[in-house]
PDB file of C-alpha atoms and ligand atoms in Angstrom:
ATOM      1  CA  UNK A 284      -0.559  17.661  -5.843  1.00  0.00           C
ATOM      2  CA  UNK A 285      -3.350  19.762  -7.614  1.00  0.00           C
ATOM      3  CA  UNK A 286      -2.404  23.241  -7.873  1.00  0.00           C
ATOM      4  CA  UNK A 287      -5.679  25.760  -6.167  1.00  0.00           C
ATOM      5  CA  UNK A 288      -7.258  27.878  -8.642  1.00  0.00           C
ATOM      6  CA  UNK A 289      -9.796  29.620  -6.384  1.00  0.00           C
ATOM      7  CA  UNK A 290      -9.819  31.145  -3.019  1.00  0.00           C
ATOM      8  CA  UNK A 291     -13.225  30.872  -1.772  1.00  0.00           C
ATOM      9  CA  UNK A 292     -14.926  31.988   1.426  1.00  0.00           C
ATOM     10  CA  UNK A 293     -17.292  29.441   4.140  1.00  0.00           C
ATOM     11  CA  UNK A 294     -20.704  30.211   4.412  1.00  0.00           C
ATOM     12  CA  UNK A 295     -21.748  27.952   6.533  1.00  0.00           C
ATOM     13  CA  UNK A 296     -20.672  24.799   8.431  1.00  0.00           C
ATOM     14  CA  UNK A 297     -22.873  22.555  10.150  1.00  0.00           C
ATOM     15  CA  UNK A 298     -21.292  19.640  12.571  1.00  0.00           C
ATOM     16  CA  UNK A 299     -23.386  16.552  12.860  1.00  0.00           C
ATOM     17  CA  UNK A 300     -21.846  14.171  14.865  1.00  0.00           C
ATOM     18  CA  UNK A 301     -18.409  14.059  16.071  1.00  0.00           C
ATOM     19  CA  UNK A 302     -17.324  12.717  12.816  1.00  0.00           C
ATOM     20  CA  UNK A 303     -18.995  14.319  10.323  1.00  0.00           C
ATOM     21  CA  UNK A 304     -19.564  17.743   9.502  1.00  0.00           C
ATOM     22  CA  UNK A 305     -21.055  19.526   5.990  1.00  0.00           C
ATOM     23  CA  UNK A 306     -19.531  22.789   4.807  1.00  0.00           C
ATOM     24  CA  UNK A 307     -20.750  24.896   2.299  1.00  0.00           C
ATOM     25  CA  UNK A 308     -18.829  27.995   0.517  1.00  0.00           C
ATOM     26  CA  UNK A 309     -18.749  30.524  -2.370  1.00  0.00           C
ATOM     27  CA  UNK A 310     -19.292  29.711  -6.237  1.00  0.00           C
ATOM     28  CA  UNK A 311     -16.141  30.468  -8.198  1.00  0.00           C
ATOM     29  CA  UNK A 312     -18.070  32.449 -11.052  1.00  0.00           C
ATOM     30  CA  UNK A 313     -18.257  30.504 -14.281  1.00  0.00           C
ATOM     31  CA  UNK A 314     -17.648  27.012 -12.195  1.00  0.00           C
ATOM     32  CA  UNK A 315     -19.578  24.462 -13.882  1.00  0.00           C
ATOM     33  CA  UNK A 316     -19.615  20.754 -12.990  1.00  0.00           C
ATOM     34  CA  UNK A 317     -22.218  17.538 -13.858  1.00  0.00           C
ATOM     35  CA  UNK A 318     -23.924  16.135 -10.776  1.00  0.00           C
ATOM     36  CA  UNK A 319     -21.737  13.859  -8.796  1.00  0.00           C
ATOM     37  CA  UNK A 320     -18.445  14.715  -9.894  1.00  0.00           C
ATOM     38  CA  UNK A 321     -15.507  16.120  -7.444  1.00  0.00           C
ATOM     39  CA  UNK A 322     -12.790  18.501  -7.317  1.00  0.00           C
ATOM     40  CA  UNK A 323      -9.834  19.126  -4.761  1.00  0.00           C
ATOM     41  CA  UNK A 324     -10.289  21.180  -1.650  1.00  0.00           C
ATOM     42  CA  UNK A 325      -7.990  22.447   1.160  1.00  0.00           C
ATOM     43  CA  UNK A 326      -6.045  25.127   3.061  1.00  0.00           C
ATOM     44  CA  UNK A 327      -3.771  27.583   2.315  1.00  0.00           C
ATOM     45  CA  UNK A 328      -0.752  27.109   5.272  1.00  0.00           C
ATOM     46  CA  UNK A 329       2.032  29.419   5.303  1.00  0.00           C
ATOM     47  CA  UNK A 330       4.565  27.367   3.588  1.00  0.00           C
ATOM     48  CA  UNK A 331       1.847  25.114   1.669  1.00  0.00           C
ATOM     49  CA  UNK A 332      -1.298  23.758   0.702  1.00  0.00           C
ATOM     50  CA  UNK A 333      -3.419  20.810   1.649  1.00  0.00           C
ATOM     51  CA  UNK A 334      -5.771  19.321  -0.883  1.00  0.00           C
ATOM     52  CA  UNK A 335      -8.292  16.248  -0.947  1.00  0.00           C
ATOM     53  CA  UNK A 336     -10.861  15.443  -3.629  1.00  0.00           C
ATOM     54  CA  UNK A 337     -14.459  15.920  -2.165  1.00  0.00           C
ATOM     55  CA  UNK A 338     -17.197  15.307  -4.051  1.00  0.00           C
ATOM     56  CA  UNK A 339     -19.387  18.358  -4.234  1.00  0.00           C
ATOM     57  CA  UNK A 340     -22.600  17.924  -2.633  1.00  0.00           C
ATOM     58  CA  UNK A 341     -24.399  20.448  -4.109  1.00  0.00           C
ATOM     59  CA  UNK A 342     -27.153  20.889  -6.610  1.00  0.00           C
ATOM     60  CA  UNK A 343     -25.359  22.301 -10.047  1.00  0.00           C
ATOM     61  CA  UNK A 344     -28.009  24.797 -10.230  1.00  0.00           C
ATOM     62  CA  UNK A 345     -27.107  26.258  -6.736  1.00  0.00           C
ATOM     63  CA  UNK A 346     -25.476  29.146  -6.149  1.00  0.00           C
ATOM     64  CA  UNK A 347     -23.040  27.523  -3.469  1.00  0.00           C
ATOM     65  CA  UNK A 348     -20.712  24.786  -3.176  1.00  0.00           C
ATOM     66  CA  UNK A 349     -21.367  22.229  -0.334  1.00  0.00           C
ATOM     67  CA  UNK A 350     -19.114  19.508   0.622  1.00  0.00           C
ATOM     68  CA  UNK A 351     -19.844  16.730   3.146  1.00  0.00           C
ATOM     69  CA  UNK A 352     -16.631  15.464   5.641  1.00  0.00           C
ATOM     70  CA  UNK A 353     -15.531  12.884   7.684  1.00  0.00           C
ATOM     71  CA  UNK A 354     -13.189  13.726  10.624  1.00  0.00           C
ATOM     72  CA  UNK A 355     -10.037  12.125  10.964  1.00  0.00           C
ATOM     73  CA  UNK A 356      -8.173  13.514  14.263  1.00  0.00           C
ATOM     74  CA  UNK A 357      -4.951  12.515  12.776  1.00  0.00           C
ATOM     75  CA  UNK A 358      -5.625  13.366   9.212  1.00  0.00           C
ATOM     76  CA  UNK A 359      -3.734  15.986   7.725  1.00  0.00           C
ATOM     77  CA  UNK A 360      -6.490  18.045   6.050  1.00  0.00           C
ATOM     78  CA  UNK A 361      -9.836  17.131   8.204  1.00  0.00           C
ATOM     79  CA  UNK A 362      -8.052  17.763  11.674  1.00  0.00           C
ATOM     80  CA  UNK A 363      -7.561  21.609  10.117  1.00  0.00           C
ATOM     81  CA  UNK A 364     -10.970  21.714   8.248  1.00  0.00           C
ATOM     82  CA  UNK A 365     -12.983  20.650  11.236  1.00  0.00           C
ATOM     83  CA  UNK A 366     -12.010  23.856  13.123  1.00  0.00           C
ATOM     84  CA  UNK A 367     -13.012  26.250   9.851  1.00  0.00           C
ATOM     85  CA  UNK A 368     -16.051  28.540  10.531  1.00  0.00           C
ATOM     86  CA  UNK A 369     -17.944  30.931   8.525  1.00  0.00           C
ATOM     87  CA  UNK A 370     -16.144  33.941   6.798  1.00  0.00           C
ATOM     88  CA  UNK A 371     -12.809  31.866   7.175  1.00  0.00           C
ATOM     89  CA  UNK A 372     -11.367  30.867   3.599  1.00  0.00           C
ATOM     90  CA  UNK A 373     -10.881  27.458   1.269  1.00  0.00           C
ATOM     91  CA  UNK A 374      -9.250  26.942  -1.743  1.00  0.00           C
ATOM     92  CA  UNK A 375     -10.106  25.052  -4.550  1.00  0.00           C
ATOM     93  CA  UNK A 376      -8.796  22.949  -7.799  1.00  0.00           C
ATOM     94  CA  UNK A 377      -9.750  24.718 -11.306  1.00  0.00           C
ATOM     95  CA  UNK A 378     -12.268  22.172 -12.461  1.00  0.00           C
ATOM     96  CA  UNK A 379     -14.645  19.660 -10.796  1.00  0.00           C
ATOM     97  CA  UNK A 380     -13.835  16.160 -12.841  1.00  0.00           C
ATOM     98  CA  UNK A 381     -15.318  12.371 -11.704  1.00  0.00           C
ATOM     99  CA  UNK A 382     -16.708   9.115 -13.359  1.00  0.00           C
ATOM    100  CA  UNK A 383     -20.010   8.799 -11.445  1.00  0.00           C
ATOM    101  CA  UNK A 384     -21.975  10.729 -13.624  1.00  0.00           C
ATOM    102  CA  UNK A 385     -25.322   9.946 -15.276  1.00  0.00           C
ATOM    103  CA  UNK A 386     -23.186  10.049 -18.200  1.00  0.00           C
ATOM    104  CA  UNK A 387     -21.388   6.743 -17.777  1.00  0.00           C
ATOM    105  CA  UNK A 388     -24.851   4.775 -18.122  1.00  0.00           C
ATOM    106  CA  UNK A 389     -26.577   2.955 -20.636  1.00  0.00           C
ATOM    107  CA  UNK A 390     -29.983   4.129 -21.774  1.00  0.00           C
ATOM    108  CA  UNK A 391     -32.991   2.812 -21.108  1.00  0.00           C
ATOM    109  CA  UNK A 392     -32.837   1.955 -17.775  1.00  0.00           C
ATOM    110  CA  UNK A 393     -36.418   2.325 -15.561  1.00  0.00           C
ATOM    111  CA  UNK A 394     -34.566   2.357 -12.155  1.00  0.00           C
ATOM    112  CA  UNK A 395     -31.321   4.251 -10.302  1.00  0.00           C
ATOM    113  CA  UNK A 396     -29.926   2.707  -7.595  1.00  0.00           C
ATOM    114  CA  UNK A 397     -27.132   5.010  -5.557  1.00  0.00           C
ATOM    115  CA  UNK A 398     -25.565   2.985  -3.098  1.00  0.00           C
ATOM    116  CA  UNK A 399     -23.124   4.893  -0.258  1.00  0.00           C
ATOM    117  CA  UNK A 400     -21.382   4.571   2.586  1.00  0.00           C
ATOM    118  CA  UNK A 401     -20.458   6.872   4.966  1.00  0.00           C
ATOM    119  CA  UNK A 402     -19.757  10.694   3.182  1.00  0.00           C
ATOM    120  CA  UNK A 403     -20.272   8.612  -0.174  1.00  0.00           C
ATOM    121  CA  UNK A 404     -23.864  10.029   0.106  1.00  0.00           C
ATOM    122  CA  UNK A 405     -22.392  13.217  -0.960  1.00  0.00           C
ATOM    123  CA  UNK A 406     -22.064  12.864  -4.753  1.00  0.00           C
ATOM    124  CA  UNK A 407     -25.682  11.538  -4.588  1.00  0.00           C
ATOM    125  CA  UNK A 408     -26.775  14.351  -2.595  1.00  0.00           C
ATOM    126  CA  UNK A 409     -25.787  16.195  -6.094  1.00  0.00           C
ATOM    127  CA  UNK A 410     -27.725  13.628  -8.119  1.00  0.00           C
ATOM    128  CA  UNK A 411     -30.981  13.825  -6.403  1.00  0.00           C
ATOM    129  CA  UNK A 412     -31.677  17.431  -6.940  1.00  0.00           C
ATOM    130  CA  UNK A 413     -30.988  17.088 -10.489  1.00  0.00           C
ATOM    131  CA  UNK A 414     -33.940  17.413 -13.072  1.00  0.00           C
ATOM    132  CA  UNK A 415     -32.076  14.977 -15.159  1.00  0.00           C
ATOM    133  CA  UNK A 416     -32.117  12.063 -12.963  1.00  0.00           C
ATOM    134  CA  UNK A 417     -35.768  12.452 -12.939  1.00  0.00           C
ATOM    135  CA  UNK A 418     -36.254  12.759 -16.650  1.00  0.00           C
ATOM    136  CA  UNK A 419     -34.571   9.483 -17.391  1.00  0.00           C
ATOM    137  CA  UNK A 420     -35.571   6.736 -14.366  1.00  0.00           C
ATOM    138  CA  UNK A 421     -38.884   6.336 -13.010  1.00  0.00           C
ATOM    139  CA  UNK A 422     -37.957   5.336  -9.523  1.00  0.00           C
ATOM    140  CA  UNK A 423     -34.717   6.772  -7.828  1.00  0.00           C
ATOM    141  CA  UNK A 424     -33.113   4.431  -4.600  1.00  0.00           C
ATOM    142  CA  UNK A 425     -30.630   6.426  -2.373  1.00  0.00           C
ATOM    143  CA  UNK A 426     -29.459   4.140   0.128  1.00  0.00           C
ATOM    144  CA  UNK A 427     -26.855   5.184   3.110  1.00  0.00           C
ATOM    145  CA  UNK A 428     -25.300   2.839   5.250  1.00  0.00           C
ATOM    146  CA  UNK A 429     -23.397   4.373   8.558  1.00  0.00           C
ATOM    147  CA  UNK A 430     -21.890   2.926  11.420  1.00  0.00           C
ATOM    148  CA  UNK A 431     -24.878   4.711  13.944  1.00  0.00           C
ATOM    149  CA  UNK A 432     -28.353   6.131  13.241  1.00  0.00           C
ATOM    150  CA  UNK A 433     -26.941   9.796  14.125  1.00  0.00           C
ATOM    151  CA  UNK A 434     -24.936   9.319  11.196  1.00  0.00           C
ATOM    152  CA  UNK A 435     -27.542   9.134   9.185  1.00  0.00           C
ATOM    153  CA  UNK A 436     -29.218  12.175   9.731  1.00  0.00           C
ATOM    154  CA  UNK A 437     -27.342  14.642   6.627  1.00  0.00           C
ATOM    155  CA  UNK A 438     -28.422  12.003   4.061  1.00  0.00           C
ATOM    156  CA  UNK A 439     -32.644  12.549   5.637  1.00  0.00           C
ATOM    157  CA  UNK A 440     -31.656  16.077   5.736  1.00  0.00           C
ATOM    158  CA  UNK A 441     -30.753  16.239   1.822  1.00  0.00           C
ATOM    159  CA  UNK A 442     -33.649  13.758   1.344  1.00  0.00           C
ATOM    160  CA  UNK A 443     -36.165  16.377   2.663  1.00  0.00           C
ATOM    161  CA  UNK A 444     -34.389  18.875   0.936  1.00  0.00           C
ATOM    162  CA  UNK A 445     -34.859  17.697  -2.546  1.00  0.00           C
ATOM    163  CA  UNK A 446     -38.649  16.737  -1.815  1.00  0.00           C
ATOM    164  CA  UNK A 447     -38.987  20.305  -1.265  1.00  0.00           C
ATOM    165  CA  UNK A 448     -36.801  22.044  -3.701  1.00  0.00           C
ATOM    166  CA  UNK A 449     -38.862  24.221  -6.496  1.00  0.00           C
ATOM    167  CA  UNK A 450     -36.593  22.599  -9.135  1.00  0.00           C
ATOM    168  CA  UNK A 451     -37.326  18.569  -8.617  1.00  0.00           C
ATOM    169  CA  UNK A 452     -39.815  18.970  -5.541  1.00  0.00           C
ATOM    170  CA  UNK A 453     -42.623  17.249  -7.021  1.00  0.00           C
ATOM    171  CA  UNK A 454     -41.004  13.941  -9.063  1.00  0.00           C
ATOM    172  CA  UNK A 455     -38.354  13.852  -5.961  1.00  0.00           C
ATOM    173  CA  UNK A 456     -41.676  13.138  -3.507  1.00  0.00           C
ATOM    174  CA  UNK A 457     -42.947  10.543  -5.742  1.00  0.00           C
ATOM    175  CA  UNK A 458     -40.000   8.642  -7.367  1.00  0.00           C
ATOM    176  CA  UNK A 459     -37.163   8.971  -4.625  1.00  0.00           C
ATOM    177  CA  UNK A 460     -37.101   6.033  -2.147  1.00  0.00           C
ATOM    178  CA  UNK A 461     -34.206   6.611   1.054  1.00  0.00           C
ATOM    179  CA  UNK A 462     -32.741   3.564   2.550  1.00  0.00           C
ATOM    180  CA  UNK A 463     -30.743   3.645   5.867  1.00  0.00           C
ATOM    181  CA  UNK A 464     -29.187   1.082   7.654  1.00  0.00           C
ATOM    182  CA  UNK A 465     -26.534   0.802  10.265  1.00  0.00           C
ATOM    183  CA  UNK A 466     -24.032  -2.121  11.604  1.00  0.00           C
ATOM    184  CA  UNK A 467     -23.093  -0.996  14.863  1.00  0.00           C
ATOM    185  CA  UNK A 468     -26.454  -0.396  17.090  1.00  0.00           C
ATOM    186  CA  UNK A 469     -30.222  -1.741  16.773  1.00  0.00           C
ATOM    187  CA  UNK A 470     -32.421  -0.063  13.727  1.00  0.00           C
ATOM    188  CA  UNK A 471     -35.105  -1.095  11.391  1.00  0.00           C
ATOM    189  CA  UNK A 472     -32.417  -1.781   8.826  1.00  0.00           C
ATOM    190  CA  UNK A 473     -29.515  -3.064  10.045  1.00  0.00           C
ATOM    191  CA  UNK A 474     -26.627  -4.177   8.302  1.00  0.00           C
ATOM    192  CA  UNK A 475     -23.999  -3.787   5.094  1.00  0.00           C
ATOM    193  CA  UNK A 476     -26.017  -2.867   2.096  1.00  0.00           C
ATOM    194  CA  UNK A 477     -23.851  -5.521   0.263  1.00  0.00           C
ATOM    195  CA  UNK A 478     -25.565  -8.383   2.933  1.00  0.00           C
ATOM    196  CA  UNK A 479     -28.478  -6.364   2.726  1.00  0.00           C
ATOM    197  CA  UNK A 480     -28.658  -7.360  -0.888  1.00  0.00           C
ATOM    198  CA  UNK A 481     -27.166 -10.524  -1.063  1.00  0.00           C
ATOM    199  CA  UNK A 482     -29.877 -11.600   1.770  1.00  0.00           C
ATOM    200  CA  UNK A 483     -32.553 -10.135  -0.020  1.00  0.00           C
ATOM    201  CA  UNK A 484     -33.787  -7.971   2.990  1.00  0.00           C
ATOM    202  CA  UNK A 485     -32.885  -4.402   1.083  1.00  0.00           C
ATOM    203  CA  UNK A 486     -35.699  -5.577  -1.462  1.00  0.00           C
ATOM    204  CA  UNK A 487     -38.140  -6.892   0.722  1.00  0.00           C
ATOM    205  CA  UNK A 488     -37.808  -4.158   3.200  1.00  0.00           C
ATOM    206  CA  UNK A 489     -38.897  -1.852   0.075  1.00  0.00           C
ATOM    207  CA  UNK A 490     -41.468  -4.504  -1.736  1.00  0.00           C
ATOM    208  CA  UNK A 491     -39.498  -4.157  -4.367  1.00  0.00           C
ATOM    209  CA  UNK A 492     -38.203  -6.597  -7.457  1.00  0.00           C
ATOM    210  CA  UNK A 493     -34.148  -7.139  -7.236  1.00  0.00           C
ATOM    211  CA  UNK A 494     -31.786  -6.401  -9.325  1.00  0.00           C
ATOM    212  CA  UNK A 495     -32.252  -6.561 -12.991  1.00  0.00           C
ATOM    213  CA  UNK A 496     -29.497  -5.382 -15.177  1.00  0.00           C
ATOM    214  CA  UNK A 497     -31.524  -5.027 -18.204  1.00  0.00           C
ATOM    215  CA  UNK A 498     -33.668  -2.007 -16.400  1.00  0.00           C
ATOM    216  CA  UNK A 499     -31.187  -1.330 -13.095  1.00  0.00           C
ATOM    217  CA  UNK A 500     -28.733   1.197 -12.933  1.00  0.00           C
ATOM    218  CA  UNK A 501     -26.532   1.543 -10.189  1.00  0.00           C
ATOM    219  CA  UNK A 502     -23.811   4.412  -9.200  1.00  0.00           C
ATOM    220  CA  UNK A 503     -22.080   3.372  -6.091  1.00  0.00           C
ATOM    221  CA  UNK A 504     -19.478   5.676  -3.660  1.00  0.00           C
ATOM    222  CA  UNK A 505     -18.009   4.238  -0.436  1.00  0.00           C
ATOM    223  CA  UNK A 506     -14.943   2.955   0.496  1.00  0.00           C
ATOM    224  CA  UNK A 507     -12.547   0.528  -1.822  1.00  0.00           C
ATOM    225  CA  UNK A 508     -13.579  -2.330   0.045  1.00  0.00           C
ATOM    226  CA  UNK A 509     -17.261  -1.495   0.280  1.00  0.00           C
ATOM    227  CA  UNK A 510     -17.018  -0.584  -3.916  1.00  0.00           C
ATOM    228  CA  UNK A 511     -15.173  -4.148  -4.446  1.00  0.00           C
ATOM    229  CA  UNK A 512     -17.672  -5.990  -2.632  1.00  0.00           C
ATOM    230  CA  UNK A 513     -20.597  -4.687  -4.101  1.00  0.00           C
ATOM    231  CA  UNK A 514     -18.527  -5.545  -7.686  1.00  0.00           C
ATOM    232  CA  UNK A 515     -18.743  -8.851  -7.036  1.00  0.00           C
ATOM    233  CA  UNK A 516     -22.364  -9.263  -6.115  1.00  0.00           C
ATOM    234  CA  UNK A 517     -23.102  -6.886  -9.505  1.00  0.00           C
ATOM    235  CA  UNK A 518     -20.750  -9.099 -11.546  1.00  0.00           C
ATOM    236  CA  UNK A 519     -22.581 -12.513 -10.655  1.00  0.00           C
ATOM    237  CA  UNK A 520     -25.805 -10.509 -12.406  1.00  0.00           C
ATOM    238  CA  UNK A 521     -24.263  -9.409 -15.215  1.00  0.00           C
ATOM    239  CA  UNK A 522     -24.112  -5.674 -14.670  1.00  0.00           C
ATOM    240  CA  UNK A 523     -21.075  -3.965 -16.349  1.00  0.00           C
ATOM    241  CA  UNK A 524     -19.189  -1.049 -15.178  1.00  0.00           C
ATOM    242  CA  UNK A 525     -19.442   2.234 -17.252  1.00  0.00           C
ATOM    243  CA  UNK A 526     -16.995   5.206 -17.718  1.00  0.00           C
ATOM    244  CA  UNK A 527     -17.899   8.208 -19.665  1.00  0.00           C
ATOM    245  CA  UNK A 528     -16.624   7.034 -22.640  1.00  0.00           C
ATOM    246  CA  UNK A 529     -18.035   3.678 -22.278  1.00  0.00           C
ATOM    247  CA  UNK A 530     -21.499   3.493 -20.809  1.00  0.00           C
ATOM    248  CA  UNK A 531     -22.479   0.400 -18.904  1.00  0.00           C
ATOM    249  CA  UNK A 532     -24.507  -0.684 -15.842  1.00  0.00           C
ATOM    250  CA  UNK A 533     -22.503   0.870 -13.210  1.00  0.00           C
ATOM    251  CA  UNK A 534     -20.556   3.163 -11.852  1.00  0.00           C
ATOM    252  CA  UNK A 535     -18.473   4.208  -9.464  1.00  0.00           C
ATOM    253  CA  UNK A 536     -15.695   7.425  -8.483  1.00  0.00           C
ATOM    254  CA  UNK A 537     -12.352   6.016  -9.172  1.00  0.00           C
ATOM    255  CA  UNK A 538     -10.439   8.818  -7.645  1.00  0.00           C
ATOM    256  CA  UNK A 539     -11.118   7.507  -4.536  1.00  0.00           C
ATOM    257  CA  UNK A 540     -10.090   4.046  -5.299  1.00  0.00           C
ATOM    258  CA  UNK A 541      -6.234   4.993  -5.666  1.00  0.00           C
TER     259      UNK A 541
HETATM  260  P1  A2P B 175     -19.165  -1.941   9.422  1.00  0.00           P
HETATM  261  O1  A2P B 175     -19.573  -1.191  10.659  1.00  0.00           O
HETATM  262  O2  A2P B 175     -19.656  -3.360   9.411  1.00  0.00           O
HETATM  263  O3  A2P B 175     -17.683  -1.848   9.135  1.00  0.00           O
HETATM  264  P2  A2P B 175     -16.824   3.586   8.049  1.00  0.00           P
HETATM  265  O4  A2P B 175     -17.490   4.299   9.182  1.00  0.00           O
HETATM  266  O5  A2P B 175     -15.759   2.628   8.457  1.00  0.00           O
HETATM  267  O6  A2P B 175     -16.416   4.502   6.933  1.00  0.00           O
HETATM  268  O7  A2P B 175     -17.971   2.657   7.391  1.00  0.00           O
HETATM  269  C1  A2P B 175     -19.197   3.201   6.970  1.00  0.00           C
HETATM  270  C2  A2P B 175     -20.158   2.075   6.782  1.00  0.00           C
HETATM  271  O8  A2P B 175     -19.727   1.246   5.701  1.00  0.00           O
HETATM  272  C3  A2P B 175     -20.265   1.174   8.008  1.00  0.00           C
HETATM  273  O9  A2P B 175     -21.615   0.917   8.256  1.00  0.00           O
HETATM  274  C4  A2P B 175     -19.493  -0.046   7.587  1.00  0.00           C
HETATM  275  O10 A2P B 175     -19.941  -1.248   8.189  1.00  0.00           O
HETATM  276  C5  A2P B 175     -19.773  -0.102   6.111  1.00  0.00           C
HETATM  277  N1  A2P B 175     -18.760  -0.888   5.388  1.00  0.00           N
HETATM  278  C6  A2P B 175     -17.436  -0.982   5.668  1.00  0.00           C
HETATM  279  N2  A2P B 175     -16.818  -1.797   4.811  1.00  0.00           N
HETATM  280  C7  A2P B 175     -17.766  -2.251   3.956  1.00  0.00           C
HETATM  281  C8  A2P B 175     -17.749  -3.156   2.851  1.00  0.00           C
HETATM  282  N3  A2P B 175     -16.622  -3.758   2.443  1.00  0.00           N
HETATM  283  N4  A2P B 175     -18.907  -3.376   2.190  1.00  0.00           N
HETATM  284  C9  A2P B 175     -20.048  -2.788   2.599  1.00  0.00           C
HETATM  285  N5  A2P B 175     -20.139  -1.935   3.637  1.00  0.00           N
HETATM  286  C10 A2P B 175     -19.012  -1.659   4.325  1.00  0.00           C
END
């Protein structure tokens, strides 16, 4: 288990369904990290400490740290973390780490493509208030699939967010493009991004060519199951995964894939 480095304190914490809640906290002074990487966070018990990786949420310009949680009622950490509020304190690992970076892409691309699932929007809730991402694609795609429409609602939040921030305001309103759907109630887009795609429907719902992987790159955060599937719809056209030594297509965070 990661040993904590930092003792931090909550600033705020904002509960959005019963499910999911967003918390943000302190800066360790000096802590640097790339958009969309994560690094282990927890409590301090008396006899021990509880760490998960979370990706941070965050922009890496700003001058706190969010994270963005599910709620598991029998998990060890989130059953704790849910109850945390503001001025209470969370420790952290020394260094933020990850493989779905910018860095892990080939060149050259024209379009990004983030695809999540559930909290997997937080690593791309990074990305999209970063000047890079802006620099090198000329149309960004954030797409968030949830279970309900209320769970969608932190990923518009974020959305309206960057099309407002000082830093990426301006290119954010023009070249980022959000796409929600759901699987369990009625919406305008409903379904599994990976049917979504496979069908077609993601692209014609946004009048938009598919997937190319000579000008498409595509970072992608969800569960195994949802990262596997979309694999082998990728693989079929050719895309290739990247790591940060060895650019390709695609990527994706393999600390969560065990
Ligand atoms: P579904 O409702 O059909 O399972 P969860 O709430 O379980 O974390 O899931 C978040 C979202 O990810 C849900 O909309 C869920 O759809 C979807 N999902 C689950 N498994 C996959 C998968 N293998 N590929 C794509 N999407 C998935």
């Amino acid at each position: 288990m990661a040993s904590p480095a930092f003792t931090v304190t909550i600033t705020h914490v904002e509960h959005y369904t019963e499910s999911y809640f967003r918390l943000r906290v302190t800066r360790p002074e000096g802590l640097r990290f790339v958009s969309g990487q994560f690094m282990m966070i927890g409590l301090q018990l008396e006899d021990r400490h509880i760490m998960r990786a979370y990706s941070i949420a965050s922009a890496y310009w700003d001058e706190e740290l969010e994270f963005y949680s599910i709620i598991i009622q029998d998990g060890e950490l989130t059953s704790r973390l849910q109850h945390v509020k503001v001025g209470d304190e969370v420790i952290l690992s020394a260094r933020p780490v990850g493989t779905l970076t910018l860095r892990g892409l080939k060149p050259r691309g024209k379009r990004l493509f983030m695809l999540s699932t559930g909290t997997g929007i937080a690593p791309f809730a990074s990305v999209i208030r970063d000047d890079e991402v802006y620099d090198k694609f000329d149309e960004v795609y954030l797409t968030h699939t949830c279970r309900f429409v209320k769970d969608l609602t932190y990923g518009f939040d974020r959305i309206n967010e960057a099309k407002e921030c000082p830093l990426v305001g301006e290119e954010a309103t023009t070249k980022l493009f959000h796409y929600g759907s759901v699987t369990r109630e009625p919406y305008k887009y409903e379904g599994r991004i990976t049917t979504l795609i496979e069908n077609g429907k993601f692209f014609s719902d946004l009048g938009i060519p598919s997937f190319d992987c000579e000008t498409d790159r595509i970072m992608i955060c969800g569960s195994l199951a949802m990262l596997h599937d979309t694999q082998k719809l990728l693989d079929v056209l050719g895309f290739d995964r990247g790591s940060n030594s060895r650019p390709g297509e695609y990527v994706w965070e393999q600390a969560f894939t065990g």
